Short mmCIF file of C-alpha atoms in Angstrom, two decimals:
data_model
loop_
_atom_site.label_atom_id
_atom_site.label_comp_id
_atom_site.label_asym_id
_atom_site.label_seq_id
_atom_site.Cartn_x
_atom_site.Cartn_y
_atom_site.Cartn_z
CA MET H 1 6.72 -17.66 -1.53
CA ALA H 2 2.87 -17.80 -1.20
CA LEU H 3 1.21 -14.77 0.42
CA ASP H 4 -0.24 -15.38 3.85
CA LEU H 5 -3.68 -13.85 3.57
CA SER H 6 -4.96 -15.37 6.81
CA ILE H 7 -6.72 -13.31 9.44
CA ASP H 8 -4.21 -14.61 11.99
CA HIS H 9 -1.26 -13.24 10.03
CA TRP H 10 -2.97 -9.90 9.49
CA TRP H 11 -3.97 -9.54 13.09
CA ARG H 12 -0.41 -10.19 14.30
CA ARG H 13 1.26 -7.87 11.78
CA VAL H 14 -1.07 -4.88 11.10
CA PRO H 15 -3.13 -3.81 14.20
CA THR H 16 -0.43 -4.90 16.70
CA GLN H 17 2.53 -3.41 14.86
CA GLN H 18 1.63 -0.96 12.14
CA TRP H 19 -1.39 0.60 13.85
CA THR H 20 0.35 0.72 17.14
CA ASN H 21 3.26 2.60 15.59
CA ASP H 22 0.83 4.95 13.76
CA ALA H 23 -0.97 5.73 17.03
CA ALA H 24 2.34 6.48 18.75
CA ALA H 25 3.45 8.79 15.86
CA LEU H 26 0.11 10.60 15.93
CA SER H 27 0.10 10.97 19.71
CA VAL H 28 3.14 13.39 19.55
CA LEU H 29 1.42 15.57 16.89
CA SER H 30 -1.23 18.15 17.68
CA GLU H 31 -4.62 17.49 16.07
CA ASP H 32 -5.30 21.26 16.11
CA LEU H 33 -5.52 22.79 12.70
CA SER H 34 -2.96 25.41 11.77
CA PRO H 35 -4.17 29.07 12.12
CA LEU H 36 -2.97 29.52 8.56
CA LEU H 37 -5.98 27.50 7.38
CA GLN H 38 -8.18 30.25 8.79
CA GLU H 39 -6.03 33.08 7.53
CA SER H 40 -5.48 31.80 3.95
CA ARG H 41 -8.56 31.14 1.90
CA PRO H 42 -6.69 29.31 -0.94
CA LEU H 43 -4.96 27.07 1.59
CA SER H 44 -8.29 26.38 3.40
CA GLU H 45 -9.97 25.52 0.12
CA VAL H 46 -7.31 22.99 -1.07
CA HIS H 47 -7.26 21.42 2.44
CA ARG H 48 -11.06 20.97 2.45
CA LEU H 49 -11.36 19.74 -1.10
CA ASP H 50 -8.37 17.34 -0.85
CA LEU H 51 -9.89 15.79 2.27
CA ALA H 52 -13.26 15.53 0.56
CA LEU H 53 -11.62 13.45 -2.22
CA PHE H 54 -9.95 11.19 0.34
CA VAL H 55 -13.34 10.65 2.01
CA VAL H 56 -14.99 9.82 -1.32
CA PHE H 57 -12.30 7.30 -2.35
CA GLU H 58 -12.25 5.65 1.05
CA GLU H 59 -16.01 5.33 1.18
CA VAL H 60 -16.06 3.60 -2.23
CA ALA H 61 -13.31 1.18 -1.20
CA LEU H 62 -15.13 0.49 2.11
CA ARG H 63 -18.53 -0.18 0.51
CA VAL H 64 -17.11 -2.38 -2.26
CA SER H 65 -14.74 -4.42 -0.06
CA GLY H 66 -17.59 -4.95 2.40
CA ALA H 67 -19.87 -6.17 -0.40
CA LEU H 68 -17.13 -8.50 -1.71
CA VAL H 69 -16.93 -10.30 1.59
CA ARG H 70 -20.22 -11.98 0.74
CA ARG H 71 -18.99 -12.87 -2.73
CA ALA H 72 -15.60 -14.35 -1.94
CA PRO H 73 -15.12 -17.61 -3.88
CA ARG H 74 -12.62 -19.19 -1.43
CA GLN H 75 -11.20 -18.84 2.08
CA ASP H 76 -8.11 -16.65 1.30
CA ALA H 77 -10.27 -14.29 -0.77
CA LEU H 78 -12.83 -14.07 2.11
CA SER H 79 -10.09 -13.29 4.68
CA PHE H 80 -8.51 -10.68 2.36
CA ALA H 81 -11.82 -8.91 1.72
CA ALA H 82 -12.60 -8.91 5.44
CA GLN H 83 -9.16 -7.49 6.27
CA GLN H 84 -9.44 -4.78 3.61
CA THR H 85 -12.92 -3.80 4.82
CA LEU H 86 -11.56 -3.10 8.33
CA ASP H 87 -8.60 -1.15 6.91
CA GLU H 88 -10.93 0.97 4.72
CA ALA H 89 -13.35 1.57 7.62
CA ARG H 90 -10.40 2.91 9.60
CA HIS H 91 -9.24 5.14 6.70
CA TYR H 92 -12.81 6.45 6.14
CA GLU H 93 -13.24 7.29 9.82
CA VAL H 94 -9.97 9.20 10.25
CA PHE H 95 -10.22 11.15 7.02
CA LEU H 96 -13.90 11.97 7.62
CA ARG H 97 -12.99 13.27 11.08
CA ARG H 98 -10.25 15.49 9.64
CA SER H 99 -12.58 16.60 6.86
CA ASN H 100 -15.18 17.63 9.37
CA GLN H 101 -12.63 19.64 11.24
CA SER H 102 -11.60 21.39 8.03
CA ARG H 103 -15.21 22.11 7.09
CA ALA H 104 -15.94 23.54 10.53
CA LEU H 105 -13.24 26.18 10.02
CA VAL H 106 -15.32 27.72 7.27
CA GLY H 107 -18.72 27.13 8.83
CA LEU H 108 -19.72 24.13 6.76
CA PRO H 109 -21.74 21.21 8.14
CA ALA H 110 -20.01 17.95 9.02
CA GLY H 111 -20.42 14.69 7.22
CA GLN H 112 -21.07 16.04 3.74
CA VAL H 113 -19.11 15.97 0.51
CA ASP H 114 -18.45 19.11 -1.49
CA SER H 115 -20.46 18.61 -4.67
CA GLU H 116 -17.83 20.32 -6.82
CA ILE H 117 -15.29 17.65 -6.06
CA LEU H 118 -17.33 14.91 -7.72
CA MET H 119 -16.88 15.33 -11.48
CA PRO H 120 -19.35 13.33 -13.65
CA PRO H 121 -16.82 10.66 -14.90
CA LEU H 122 -15.94 9.88 -11.25
CA ARG H 123 -19.61 9.55 -10.31
CA ARG H 124 -20.11 7.15 -13.24
CA PHE H 125 -17.07 5.05 -12.22
CA ILE H 126 -18.30 4.87 -8.62
CA GLU H 127 -21.75 3.75 -9.81
CA ARG H 128 -20.06 1.06 -11.95
CA CYS H 129 -18.07 -0.14 -8.85
CA TYR H 130 -21.25 -0.46 -6.84
CA GLU H 131 -23.10 -2.21 -9.68
CA VAL H 132 -20.33 -4.81 -10.12
CA ALA H 133 -20.05 -5.43 -6.38
CA ASP H 134 -23.80 -5.78 -6.01
CA CYS H 135 -24.19 -8.17 -8.96
CA GLY H 136 -21.74 -10.56 -7.37
CA SER H 137 -18.52 -10.49 -9.39
CA PHE H 138 -15.71 -10.79 -6.84
CA VAL H 139 -12.84 -10.59 -9.38
CA GLU H 140 -14.30 -7.63 -11.26
CA GLY H 141 -15.06 -5.74 -8.07
CA LEU H 142 -11.50 -6.36 -6.85
CA THR H 143 -10.14 -5.23 -10.24
CA LEU H 144 -12.12 -2.01 -10.30
CA VAL H 145 -11.29 -0.95 -6.74
CA ASN H 146 -7.91 -2.45 -5.85
CA LEU H 147 -6.24 -2.45 -9.24
CA LEU H 148 -7.83 0.65 -10.74
CA LEU H 149 -9.13 3.14 -8.19
CA GLU H 150 -6.55 2.40 -5.50
CA GLY H 151 -3.88 1.30 -8.03
CA MET H 152 -3.94 4.72 -9.76
CA ALA H 153 -4.38 6.69 -6.53
CA TYR H 154 -1.76 5.27 -4.20
CA PRO H 155 1.30 6.62 -6.19
CA LEU H 156 -0.07 10.11 -5.31
CA TYR H 157 0.17 9.53 -1.55
CA ALA H 158 3.90 10.31 -1.27
CA TYR H 159 3.26 13.64 -2.99
CA GLU H 160 0.33 14.38 -0.73
CA GLU H 161 2.37 13.53 2.41
CA ARG H 162 5.27 15.79 1.43
CA TYR H 163 2.92 18.66 0.57
CA TRP H 164 0.92 18.60 3.78
CA ARG H 165 3.83 18.03 6.18
CA PRO H 166 4.67 21.73 6.74
CA ILE H 167 1.00 22.82 7.04
CA ASP H 168 -0.84 19.84 8.60
CA PRO H 169 1.69 17.27 9.87
CA TYR H 170 -1.22 15.32 11.44
CA LEU H 171 -2.86 14.87 8.04
CA ALA H 172 0.50 14.02 6.52
CA ARG H 173 0.82 11.18 8.99
CA LEU H 174 -2.72 9.93 8.18
CA VAL H 175 -1.78 9.88 4.53
CA ARG H 176 1.35 7.95 5.28
CA SER H 177 -0.58 5.36 7.23
CA ALA H 178 -3.16 4.98 4.52
CA PHE H 179 -0.42 4.63 1.90
CA VAL H 180 1.08 1.65 3.72
CA ASP H 181 -2.34 -0.06 3.76
CA GLU H 182 -3.16 0.77 0.15
CA THR H 183 0.17 -0.54 -1.04
CA ARG H 184 -0.74 -3.84 0.56
CA HIS H 185 -4.28 -3.81 -0.86
CA VAL H 186 -3.02 -3.20 -4.38
CA LEU H 187 -0.19 -5.74 -4.37
CA PHE H 188 -2.05 -8.47 -2.53
CA GLY H 189 -5.18 -7.75 -4.61
CA ALA H 190 -3.26 -8.09 -7.86
CA ARG H 191 -1.75 -11.44 -6.77
CA LEU H 192 -5.16 -12.64 -5.62
CA VAL H 193 -6.76 -11.77 -8.96
CA LYS H 194 -3.96 -13.62 -10.82
CA SER H 195 -4.43 -16.67 -8.61
CA LEU H 196 -8.24 -16.69 -8.99
CA LEU H 197 -8.02 -16.42 -12.80
CA ALA H 198 -5.10 -18.80 -13.29
CA ASP H 199 -7.28 -21.63 -14.64
CA ASP H 200 -9.97 -19.50 -16.29
CA PRO H 201 -8.66 -17.84 -19.51
CA VAL H 202 -12.16 -16.69 -20.54
CA GLN H 203 -12.72 -14.79 -17.27
CA ARG H 204 -9.15 -13.51 -17.37
CA THR H 205 -9.74 -12.05 -20.79
CA ARG H 206 -12.96 -10.50 -19.57
CA ALA H 207 -11.22 -9.01 -16.57
CA ALA H 208 -8.40 -7.65 -18.74
CA ARG H 209 -10.89 -5.98 -21.05
CA LEU H 210 -12.73 -4.44 -18.07
CA CYS H 211 -9.44 -3.26 -16.75
CA ALA H 212 -8.42 -1.63 -20.03
CA GLU H 213 -11.78 0.07 -20.51
CA ALA H 214 -11.97 1.33 -16.92
CA ARG H 215 -8.35 2.51 -17.05
CA ILE H 216 -9.22 4.80 -19.97
CA ALA H 217 -12.17 6.23 -18.06
CA LEU H 218 -10.17 6.70 -14.86
CA ARG H 219 -7.25 8.30 -16.69
CA GLU H 220 -9.60 11.16 -17.56
CA VAL H 221 -10.64 11.42 -13.88
CA PHE H 222 -7.05 11.46 -12.61
CA GLN H 223 -5.97 13.98 -15.27
CA TYR H 224 -8.66 16.29 -14.07
CA TYR H 225 -7.84 15.98 -10.37
CA VAL H 226 -4.07 16.12 -10.85
CA ARG H 227 -4.43 19.37 -12.82
CA LEU H 228 -6.83 20.78 -10.29
CA PHE H 229 -4.83 20.00 -7.16
CA VAL H 230 -1.37 20.69 -8.59
CA ARG H 231 -2.64 24.10 -9.66
CA MET H 232 -4.08 24.73 -6.24
CA PHE H 233 -0.99 23.39 -4.43
CA ASP H 234 1.26 25.50 -6.70
CA THR H 235 -0.76 28.63 -6.01
CA VAL H 236 -0.61 28.10 -2.22
CA ALA H 237 3.17 27.32 -2.35
CA ASN H 238 3.76 30.61 -4.14
CA LEU H 239 1.61 32.48 -1.59
CA HIS H 240 3.51 30.94 1.35
CA LYS H 241 7.01 30.62 -0.03
CA GLU H 242 8.60 30.48 3.41
CA LEU H 243 6.72 27.34 4.34
CA PHE H 244 7.32 25.49 1.09
CA ALA H 245 10.85 26.61 0.37
CA GLY H 246 12.34 23.18 1.05
CA VAL H 247 9.34 21.00 0.14
CA GLU H 248 9.84 18.48 -2.63
CA MET H 249 6.99 17.42 -4.92
CA ALA H 250 9.13 14.39 -5.90
CA PRO H 251 12.61 13.34 -4.79
CA GLY H 252 15.08 16.08 -5.88
CA LYS H 253 12.25 18.31 -7.24
CA LEU H 254 11.30 21.33 -5.15
CA ILE H 255 7.73 22.56 -5.57
CA ALA H 256 9.04 26.14 -5.62
CA THR H 257 11.30 25.54 -8.64
CA THR H 258 9.47 22.89 -10.60
CA PRO H 259 7.13 24.34 -13.25
CA TYR H 260 3.48 23.40 -13.10
CA ALA H 261 3.56 21.42 -16.38
CA GLU H 262 6.59 19.44 -15.22
CA GLN H 263 4.89 18.61 -11.88
CA ILE H 264 1.92 17.20 -13.80
CA ALA H 265 4.17 15.20 -16.11
CA ILE H 266 6.12 13.69 -13.18
CA ILE H 267 2.93 12.72 -11.32
CA HIS H 268 1.29 11.10 -14.33
CA HIS H 269 4.49 9.19 -15.11
CA SER H 270 4.50 7.83 -11.57
CA ILE H 271 0.88 6.77 -11.90
CA ASP H 272 1.40 5.05 -15.25
CA VAL H 273 4.55 3.20 -14.19
CA GLU H 274 3.17 1.92 -10.89
CA HIS H 275 -0.23 1.04 -12.30
CA SER H 276 1.26 -0.84 -15.30
CA ARG H 277 3.43 -2.77 -12.87
CA MET H 278 0.33 -3.86 -10.85
CA ILE H 279 -1.62 -4.82 -14.01
CA THR H 280 1.28 -7.08 -15.02
CA GLU H 281 1.40 -8.50 -11.51
CA ALA H 282 -2.24 -9.41 -11.84
CA GLY H 283 -1.68 -11.11 -15.23
CA LEU H 284 -4.10 -8.73 -16.93
CA ASP H 285 -1.65 -7.21 -19.41
CA ILE H 286 -3.04 -9.22 -22.30
#
């Protein structure tokens, strides 16, 4: 069955159903931050840095998807890029607001990104995304953001949601909402790339090469961030054992009883499996 990428379909399904349900779920949760975030410096730090990374990723996706609206080669691609731009603008706004609240707890100014969260390989990848989007390559821009940046990040959302639920259920719900959108962006993006390249083997080979090269670069980025945040999450879970006693880092795997190295291995396996599936879906596994 062909995907319906029309604005009409999106407008009936996402804002009127998904976003309405999200708003209802958030309305019963307090937006106030837990006092523990003031009392525990390690917890406050991982909360602030994790939100900073969400803001960085969402801003990149917003800027690139917005640029791709002007480059769309056909109507369904134009509609999809426009839909994604609105989704990403919503994500960016809600995560930035939560980030500003987290920063205010420790007396930091709003609207800024912690410089320590942006490692050099990530800066270079972001610059590459902007360069590709600005030069006008719709397929390559879609490949870099939807299939690579989002494609490698969205398998982490379930872990993030489970981790934050006992401390910041409001953030956990934001993560859940973003996960639903990102899953759609990755899958629909993969199928759109495949469709756009179906009759152009030269461009498909070029996109596959770009994907393979960028995947190597991004693997280094995700290895760094997974190690960083799993170590921080593990430290906080050990400091607040009563809160994380029943929290799973993966189905059937409690954070409290799963060694650090095993947690990292499980997360990377999830990223590799899901990302490989999306690359195959896009027809770029050549």
